[in-house]
Amino acid sequence: MRPLFRLRGSKTGQSETVLAWPGDGTSSRPLARGRASRDNAQTLPGKAPMIWTLPNLLTIARLLAALAFALVFAVLPRPLADMIALALFIAAALTDFLDGYLARRWNQISPFGRMLDPIADKAIVVIALAVILGLSGLNPLVLIPATVILFREVFVSGLREYLGADASRLHATRLAKWKTTVQMVAIPLLLLTGIFQAQYEAIYYANDPALLDEIAAGAEPDTLGLVNTLWRYDAARIVGVAALWLAAVLTFITGADYFLKAVPYLRGKTP
């Protein structure tokens, strides 16, 4: 096969880049020196995919945040680890919106971003749920909805891999977006539960239990912040668990909907 580019001597004794068309042994078209490869990258699709753009960097940061989410509990004490994990998750949730918005706004949608974005989304949710399961001591109120969510993520990911190119025809529904939103609310609330629990334990172990009982009964003024801490703990726990169950229900519905849409492709019949 003849090369697309070759160097030939010019009348000035300097070499210039020439575009040689395959199959044409007589004609060639000179290009300005130093611009051949750059122009070719701009005009030939797929030759220079956009990777190191800001939207893609935000997606990569979200993927790294998913790894750091679990690691902070291995190297830092609680509740400091809970606080950092909470900050990481909130930052990751914000980049989930921001990277897609910037990619569309700046026309920087790339195959790399399309590939990595759903991986980063699933990684941060799956790892966060795994950590929360461990922190909860496998509490059934957390274990059951978390299992539904994790099962759906694995099932749908495997189904998409099997469908290949046909998976792009199965678009996400509005309900699936609500499912993601509810998950992004439930997980931070459950992390706050751990933070408030650590605050309560700090108050409990540093003071006389008899004094705490009197404060809880209203016989003594709450100078320790005991009642407020317990109220915040209960509120975060109840709302967080309720949101997790709601996310599990939405996850089940959207997973079933995705499967039903995929059935014709599984039968070898393209709609």
mmCIF file of C-alpha atoms in Angstrom:
data_model
loop_
_atom_site.group_PDB
_atom_site.id
_atom_site.type_symbol
_atom_site.label_atom_id
_atom_site.label_comp_id
_atom_site.label_asym_id
_atom_site.label_seq_id
_atom_site.Cartn_x
_atom_site.Cartn_y
_atom_site.Cartn_z
ATOM 1 C CA MET A 1 0.000 0.000 0.000
ATOM 2 C CA ARG A 2 1.355 3.425 -0.931
ATOM 3 C CA PRO A 3 1.834 5.832 2.004
ATOM 4 C CA LEU A 4 -0.537 8.754 2.321
ATOM 5 C CA PHE A 5 2.312 11.170 3.092
ATOM 6 C CA ARG A 6 5.837 11.334 1.718
ATOM 7 C CA LEU A 7 8.605 13.894 1.665
ATOM 8 C CA ARG A 8 10.057 15.152 -1.573
ATOM 9 C CA GLY A 9 12.733 17.659 -2.357
ATOM 10 C CA SER A 10 11.812 21.138 -3.435
ATOM 11 C CA LYS A 11 13.605 23.608 -5.651
ATOM 12 C CA THR A 12 14.856 25.427 -2.601
ATOM 13 C CA GLY A 13 16.546 22.324 -1.263
ATOM 14 C CA GLN A 14 14.044 22.008 1.603
ATOM 15 C CA SER A 15 11.640 19.116 1.981
ATOM 16 C CA GLU A 16 7.916 19.611 1.842
ATOM 17 C CA THR A 17 5.077 17.334 2.866
ATOM 18 C CA VAL A 18 3.088 15.914 -0.040
ATOM 19 C CA LEU A 19 -0.254 14.157 0.102
ATOM 20 C CA ALA A 20 -0.008 11.151 -2.203
ATOM 21 C CA TRP A 21 -3.368 9.622 -3.064
ATOM 22 C CA PRO A 22 -3.358 5.803 -3.009
ATOM 23 C CA GLY A 23 -3.719 4.293 -6.463
ATOM 24 C CA ASP A 24 -2.644 7.466 -8.216
ATOM 25 C CA GLY A 25 0.950 7.280 -9.260
ATOM 26 C CA THR A 26 1.046 10.559 -11.127
ATOM 27 C CA SER A 27 -0.777 13.237 -9.174
ATOM 28 C CA SER A 28 0.045 14.605 -5.806
ATOM 29 C CA ARG A 29 -0.948 17.718 -3.947
ATOM 30 C CA PRO A 30 1.574 19.648 -1.844
ATOM 31 C CA LEU A 31 0.580 20.888 1.565
ATOM 32 C CA ALA A 32 2.182 23.539 3.697
ATOM 33 C CA ARG A 33 5.054 22.194 5.735
ATOM 34 C CA GLY A 34 4.109 21.136 9.278
ATOM 35 C CA ARG A 35 0.367 21.288 8.633
ATOM 36 C CA ALA A 36 -0.280 17.960 6.961
ATOM 37 C CA SER A 37 -0.862 15.841 10.036
ATOM 38 C CA ARG A 38 -2.819 18.581 11.811
ATOM 39 C CA ASP A 39 -5.163 19.210 8.879
ATOM 40 C CA ASN A 40 -5.625 15.500 8.392
ATOM 41 C CA ALA A 41 -6.598 15.112 12.074
ATOM 42 C CA GLN A 42 -9.163 17.869 11.695
ATOM 43 C CA THR A 43 -10.741 16.611 8.497
ATOM 44 C CA LEU A 44 -10.681 12.835 8.933
ATOM 45 C CA PRO A 45 -13.247 11.689 11.528
ATOM 46 C CA GLY A 46 -12.004 9.530 14.358
ATOM 47 C CA LYS A 47 -8.323 10.298 13.851
ATOM 48 C CA ALA A 48 -8.015 12.661 16.810
ATOM 49 C CA PRO A 49 -10.696 11.853 19.423
ATOM 50 C CA MET A 50 -11.189 14.425 22.152
ATOM 51 C CA ILE A 51 -10.000 12.863 25.406
ATOM 52 C CA TRP A 52 -8.347 15.461 27.600
ATOM 53 C CA THR A 53 -11.236 17.919 27.578
ATOM 54 C CA LEU A 54 -12.669 19.458 30.739
ATOM 55 C CA PRO A 55 -15.877 17.359 30.623
ATOM 56 C CA ASN A 56 -13.839 14.158 30.313
ATOM 57 C CA LEU A 57 -11.491 15.262 33.088
ATOM 58 C CA LEU A 58 -14.502 15.791 35.348
ATOM 59 C CA THR A 59 -15.708 12.283 34.518
ATOM 60 C CA ILE A 60 -12.283 10.853 35.323
ATOM 61 C CA ALA A 61 -12.290 12.783 38.607
ATOM 62 C CA ARG A 62 -15.657 11.237 39.460
ATOM 63 C CA LEU A 63 -14.259 7.775 38.803
ATOM 64 C CA LEU A 64 -11.280 8.482 41.081
ATOM 65 C CA ALA A 65 -13.651 9.853 43.730
ATOM 66 C CA ALA A 66 -15.431 6.500 43.727
ATOM 67 C CA LEU A 67 -12.166 4.760 44.610
ATOM 68 C CA ALA A 68 -11.283 7.334 47.256
ATOM 69 C CA PHE A 69 -14.750 7.019 48.796
ATOM 70 C CA ALA A 70 -13.940 3.562 50.135
ATOM 71 C CA LEU A 71 -10.250 4.132 50.819
ATOM 72 C CA VAL A 72 -10.855 6.992 53.273
ATOM 73 C CA PHE A 73 -12.527 4.534 55.662
ATOM 74 C CA ALA A 74 -9.428 2.330 55.521
ATOM 75 C CA VAL A 75 -6.953 5.076 56.454
ATOM 76 C CA LEU A 76 -8.906 7.654 58.471
ATOM 77 C CA PRO A 77 -10.890 7.436 61.721
ATOM 78 C CA ARG A 78 -14.580 8.083 61.903
ATOM 79 C CA PRO A 79 -16.346 10.506 61.730
ATOM 80 C CA LEU A 80 -13.604 12.225 59.716
ATOM 81 C CA ALA A 81 -13.831 9.474 57.090
ATOM 82 C CA ASP A 82 -17.620 9.936 56.906
ATOM 83 C CA MET A 83 -17.217 13.670 56.340
ATOM 84 C CA ILE A 84 -14.653 13.274 53.575
ATOM 85 C CA ALA A 85 -16.698 10.516 51.925
ATOM 86 C CA LEU A 86 -19.761 12.779 52.054
ATOM 87 C CA ALA A 87 -17.813 15.618 50.410
ATOM 88 C CA LEU A 88 -16.488 13.255 47.733
ATOM 89 C CA PHE A 89 -19.950 11.939 46.935
ATOM 90 C CA ILE A 90 -21.518 15.396 46.702
ATOM 91 C CA ALA A 91 -18.680 16.569 44.452
ATOM 92 C CA ALA A 92 -19.100 13.479 42.273
ATOM 93 C CA ALA A 93 -22.854 14.083 42.011
ATOM 94 C CA LEU A 94 -22.231 17.663 40.891
ATOM 95 C CA THR A 95 -19.731 16.600 38.232
ATOM 96 C CA ASP A 96 -22.292 14.074 36.961
ATOM 97 C CA PHE A 97 -24.439 17.024 35.918
ATOM 98 C CA LEU A 98 -21.620 19.382 35.012
ATOM 99 C CA ASP A 99 -19.611 17.163 32.650
ATOM 100 C CA GLY A 100 -22.631 16.372 30.467
ATOM 101 C CA TYR A 101 -23.729 20.005 30.428
ATOM 102 C CA LEU A 102 -20.290 21.289 29.417
ATOM 103 C CA ALA A 103 -19.827 18.566 26.798
ATOM 104 C CA ARG A 104 -23.072 19.587 25.104
ATOM 105 C CA ARG A 105 -22.497 23.312 25.569
ATOM 106 C CA TRP A 106 -18.946 23.251 24.169
ATOM 107 C CA ASN A 107 -19.622 20.547 21.579
ATOM 108 C CA GLN A 108 -17.046 18.251 23.213
ATOM 109 C CA ILE A 109 -19.041 15.021 23.245
ATOM 110 C CA SER A 110 -16.587 12.197 22.537
ATOM 111 C CA PRO A 111 -16.651 8.381 22.380
ATOM 112 C CA PHE A 112 -14.324 8.303 25.378
ATOM 113 C CA GLY A 113 -16.739 10.378 27.447
ATOM 114 C CA ARG A 114 -19.728 8.305 26.348
ATOM 115 C CA MET A 115 -17.902 5.169 27.439
ATOM 116 C CA LEU A 116 -16.577 6.440 30.768
ATOM 117 C CA ASP A 117 -19.574 8.438 32.024
ATOM 118 C CA PRO A 118 -21.899 5.487 32.833
ATOM 119 C CA ILE A 119 -18.969 3.568 34.341
ATOM 120 C CA ALA A 120 -18.195 6.456 36.710
ATOM 121 C CA ASP A 121 -21.891 6.811 37.603
ATOM 122 C CA LYS A 122 -22.234 3.154 38.514
ATOM 123 C CA ALA A 123 -18.893 3.013 40.317
ATOM 124 C CA ILE A 124 -19.693 5.823 42.748
ATOM 125 C CA VAL A 125 -23.164 4.410 43.545
ATOM 126 C CA VAL A 126 -22.067 0.775 43.881
ATOM 127 C CA ILE A 127 -19.039 1.564 46.056
ATOM 128 C CA ALA A 128 -21.012 3.986 48.227
ATOM 129 C CA LEU A 129 -23.747 1.405 48.816
ATOM 130 C CA ALA A 130 -21.165 -1.270 49.637
ATOM 131 C CA VAL A 131 -19.544 1.002 52.225
ATOM 132 C CA ILE A 132 -22.889 2.007 53.748
ATOM 133 C CA LEU A 133 -23.861 -1.666 53.984
ATOM 134 C CA GLY A 134 -20.709 -2.336 55.969
ATOM 135 C CA LEU A 135 -21.228 0.676 58.221
ATOM 136 C CA SER A 136 -24.838 -0.352 58.903
ATOM 137 C CA GLY A 137 -23.815 -3.825 60.012
ATOM 138 C CA LEU A 138 -25.940 -5.355 57.233
ATOM 139 C CA ASN A 139 -29.095 -3.814 58.678
ATOM 140 C CA PRO A 140 -32.033 -5.365 56.733
ATOM 141 C CA LEU A 141 -33.581 -1.927 56.251
ATOM 142 C CA VAL A 142 -30.488 -1.023 54.232
ATOM 143 C CA LEU A 143 -29.516 -4.455 52.941
ATOM 144 C CA ILE A 144 -32.754 -5.224 51.064
ATOM 145 C CA PRO A 145 -33.073 -2.009 48.992
ATOM 146 C CA ALA A 146 -29.312 -1.907 48.394
ATOM 147 C CA THR A 147 -29.441 -5.473 47.052
ATOM 148 C CA VAL A 148 -32.223 -4.526 44.618
ATOM 149 C CA ILE A 149 -30.227 -1.545 43.369
ATOM 150 C CA LEU A 150 -26.988 -3.516 42.990
ATOM 151 C CA PHE A 151 -28.771 -6.383 41.236
ATOM 152 C CA ARG A 152 -30.358 -4.010 38.742
ATOM 153 C CA GLU A 153 -27.043 -2.309 37.963
ATOM 154 C CA VAL A 154 -25.335 -5.639 37.285
ATOM 155 C CA PHE A 155 -28.290 -7.009 35.298
ATOM 156 C CA VAL A 156 -28.732 -3.965 33.068
ATOM 157 C CA SER A 157 -24.967 -3.634 32.496
ATOM 158 C CA GLY A 158 -24.784 -7.257 31.350
ATOM 159 C CA LEU A 159 -27.844 -6.786 29.145
ATOM 160 C CA ARG A 160 -26.337 -3.712 27.504
ATOM 161 C CA GLU A 161 -23.094 -5.560 26.849
ATOM 162 C CA TYR A 162 -24.996 -8.409 25.206
ATOM 163 C CA LEU A 163 -27.075 -6.063 23.049
ATOM 164 C CA GLY A 164 -23.989 -4.224 21.826
ATOM 165 C CA ALA A 165 -24.855 -1.516 19.300
ATOM 166 C CA ASP A 166 -28.588 -2.117 19.748
ATOM 167 C CA ALA A 167 -28.337 -0.911 23.349
ATOM 168 C CA SER A 168 -28.060 2.672 22.093
ATOM 169 C CA ARG A 169 -31.643 2.407 20.822
ATOM 170 C CA LEU A 170 -32.971 1.823 24.332
ATOM 171 C CA HIS A 171 -33.059 5.338 25.685
ATOM 172 C CA ALA A 172 -33.215 6.237 29.371
ATOM 173 C CA THR A 173 -36.661 7.247 30.585
ATOM 174 C CA ARG A 174 -37.564 10.181 32.795
ATOM 175 C CA LEU A 175 -38.268 7.717 35.584
ATOM 176 C CA ALA A 176 -34.686 6.442 35.355
ATOM 177 C CA LYS A 177 -33.437 9.984 35.870
ATOM 178 C CA TRP A 178 -35.657 10.304 38.943
ATOM 179 C CA LYS A 179 -34.217 7.027 40.205
ATOM 180 C CA THR A 180 -30.708 8.438 39.934
ATOM 181 C CA THR A 181 -31.742 11.646 41.686
ATOM 182 C CA VAL A 182 -33.307 9.774 44.611
ATOM 183 C CA GLN A 183 -30.159 7.661 44.964
ATOM 184 C CA MET A 184 -28.071 10.828 45.074
ATOM 185 C CA VAL A 185 -30.242 12.063 47.953
ATOM 186 C CA ALA A 186 -30.428 8.812 49.926
ATOM 187 C CA ILE A 187 -26.703 8.083 50.057
ATOM 188 C CA PRO A 188 -25.614 11.459 51.548
ATOM 189 C CA LEU A 189 -28.393 11.229 54.145
ATOM 190 C CA LEU A 190 -27.192 7.777 55.202
ATOM 191 C CA LEU A 191 -23.648 9.133 55.454
ATOM 192 C CA LEU A 192 -24.942 11.970 57.635
ATOM 193 C CA THR A 193 -26.478 9.320 59.887
ATOM 194 C CA GLY A 194 -23.000 8.000 60.639
ATOM 195 C CA ILE A 195 -21.711 11.511 61.344
ATOM 196 C CA PHE A 196 -24.544 12.332 63.756
ATOM 197 C CA GLN A 197 -24.153 8.952 65.455
ATOM 198 C CA ALA A 198 -20.466 9.662 66.054
ATOM 199 C CA GLN A 199 -21.380 13.053 67.519
ATOM 200 C CA TYR A 200 -23.889 11.435 69.872
ATOM 201 C CA GLU A 201 -21.357 8.816 70.993
ATOM 202 C CA ALA A 202 -18.822 11.555 71.704
ATOM 203 C CA ILE A 203 -21.350 13.278 73.986
ATOM 204 C CA TYR A 204 -22.438 10.019 75.608
ATOM 205 C CA TYR A 205 -18.990 8.705 76.516
ATOM 206 C CA ALA A 206 -17.726 12.085 77.739
ATOM 207 C CA ASN A 207 -20.517 12.734 80.242
ATOM 208 C CA ASP A 208 -22.310 11.130 83.181
ATOM 209 C CA PRO A 209 -25.161 8.874 81.973
ATOM 210 C CA ALA A 210 -27.371 10.180 84.788
ATOM 211 C CA LEU A 211 -26.932 13.732 83.495
ATOM 212 C CA LEU A 212 -27.800 12.627 79.987
ATOM 213 C CA ASP A 213 -30.978 10.967 81.238
ATOM 214 C CA GLU A 214 -32.001 14.182 83.015
ATOM 215 C CA ILE A 215 -31.325 16.213 79.860
ATOM 216 C CA ALA A 216 -33.350 13.767 77.768
ATOM 217 C CA ALA A 217 -36.223 13.990 80.283
ATOM 218 C CA GLY A 218 -36.097 17.784 80.230
ATOM 219 C CA ALA A 219 -35.066 18.071 83.874
ATOM 220 C CA GLU A 220 -31.751 19.724 82.952
ATOM 221 C CA PRO A 221 -30.948 22.296 80.246
ATOM 222 C CA ASP A 222 -29.406 20.783 77.134
ATOM 223 C CA THR A 223 -26.055 22.557 77.194
ATOM 224 C CA LEU A 224 -24.409 19.583 75.435
ATOM 225 C CA GLY A 225 -26.555 19.638 72.308
ATOM 226 C CA LEU A 226 -27.749 16.104 73.059
ATOM 227 C CA VAL A 227 -31.369 16.531 71.972
ATOM 228 C CA ASN A 228 -30.502 18.314 68.736
ATOM 229 C CA THR A 229 -27.933 15.647 67.886
ATOM 230 C CA LEU A 230 -30.450 12.859 68.463
ATOM 231 C CA TRP A 231 -33.063 14.718 66.400
ATOM 232 C CA ARG A 232 -30.658 15.169 63.474
ATOM 233 C CA TYR A 233 -29.642 11.517 63.692
ATOM 234 C CA ASP A 234 -33.235 10.254 63.645
ATOM 235 C CA ALA A 235 -34.224 12.606 60.814
ATOM 236 C CA ALA A 236 -31.276 11.625 58.611
ATOM 237 C CA ARG A 237 -31.781 7.916 59.340
ATOM 238 C CA ILE A 238 -35.529 7.860 58.679
ATOM 239 C CA VAL A 239 -35.473 10.032 55.561
ATOM 240 C CA GLY A 240 -32.321 8.342 54.238
ATOM 241 C CA VAL A 241 -33.722 4.823 54.603
ATOM 242 C CA ALA A 242 -37.071 5.902 53.115
ATOM 243 C CA ALA A 243 -35.277 7.480 50.151
ATOM 244 C CA LEU A 244 -33.207 4.328 49.667
ATOM 245 C CA TRP A 245 -36.368 2.199 49.555
ATOM 246 C CA LEU A 246 -37.945 4.622 47.081
ATOM 247 C CA ALA A 247 -34.811 4.411 44.950
ATOM 248 C CA ALA A 248 -35.034 0.610 45.088
ATOM 249 C CA VAL A 249 -38.647 0.669 43.876
ATOM 250 C CA LEU A 250 -37.796 3.038 41.022
ATOM 251 C CA THR A 251 -34.745 0.928 40.237
ATOM 252 C CA PHE A 252 -36.868 -2.222 39.969
ATOM 253 C CA ILE A 253 -39.441 -0.510 37.732
ATOM 254 C CA THR A 254 -36.854 0.992 35.385
ATOM 255 C CA GLY A 255 -34.916 -2.274 35.246
ATOM 256 C CA ALA A 256 -38.058 -4.207 34.317
ATOM 257 C CA ASP A 257 -38.919 -1.570 31.708
ATOM 258 C CA TYR A 258 -35.448 -1.828 30.188
ATOM 259 C CA PHE A 259 -35.709 -5.620 30.041
ATOM 260 C CA LEU A 260 -39.117 -5.517 28.345
ATOM 261 C CA LYS A 261 -37.769 -3.096 25.742
ATOM 262 C CA ALA A 262 -34.823 -5.424 25.139
ATOM 263 C CA VAL A 263 -36.927 -8.582 24.685
ATOM 264 C CA PRO A 264 -37.419 -8.113 20.903
ATOM 265 C CA TYR A 265 -33.655 -7.792 20.432
ATOM 266 C CA LEU A 266 -33.089 -10.892 22.568
ATOM 267 C CA ARG A 267 -35.484 -12.777 20.273
ATOM 268 C CA GLY A 268 -33.556 -11.607 17.234
ATOM 269 C CA LYS A 269 -36.306 -9.291 16.066
ATOM 270 C CA THR A 270 -35.369 -5.667 15.517
ATOM 271 C CA PRO A 271 -38.359 -3.361 16.109
#
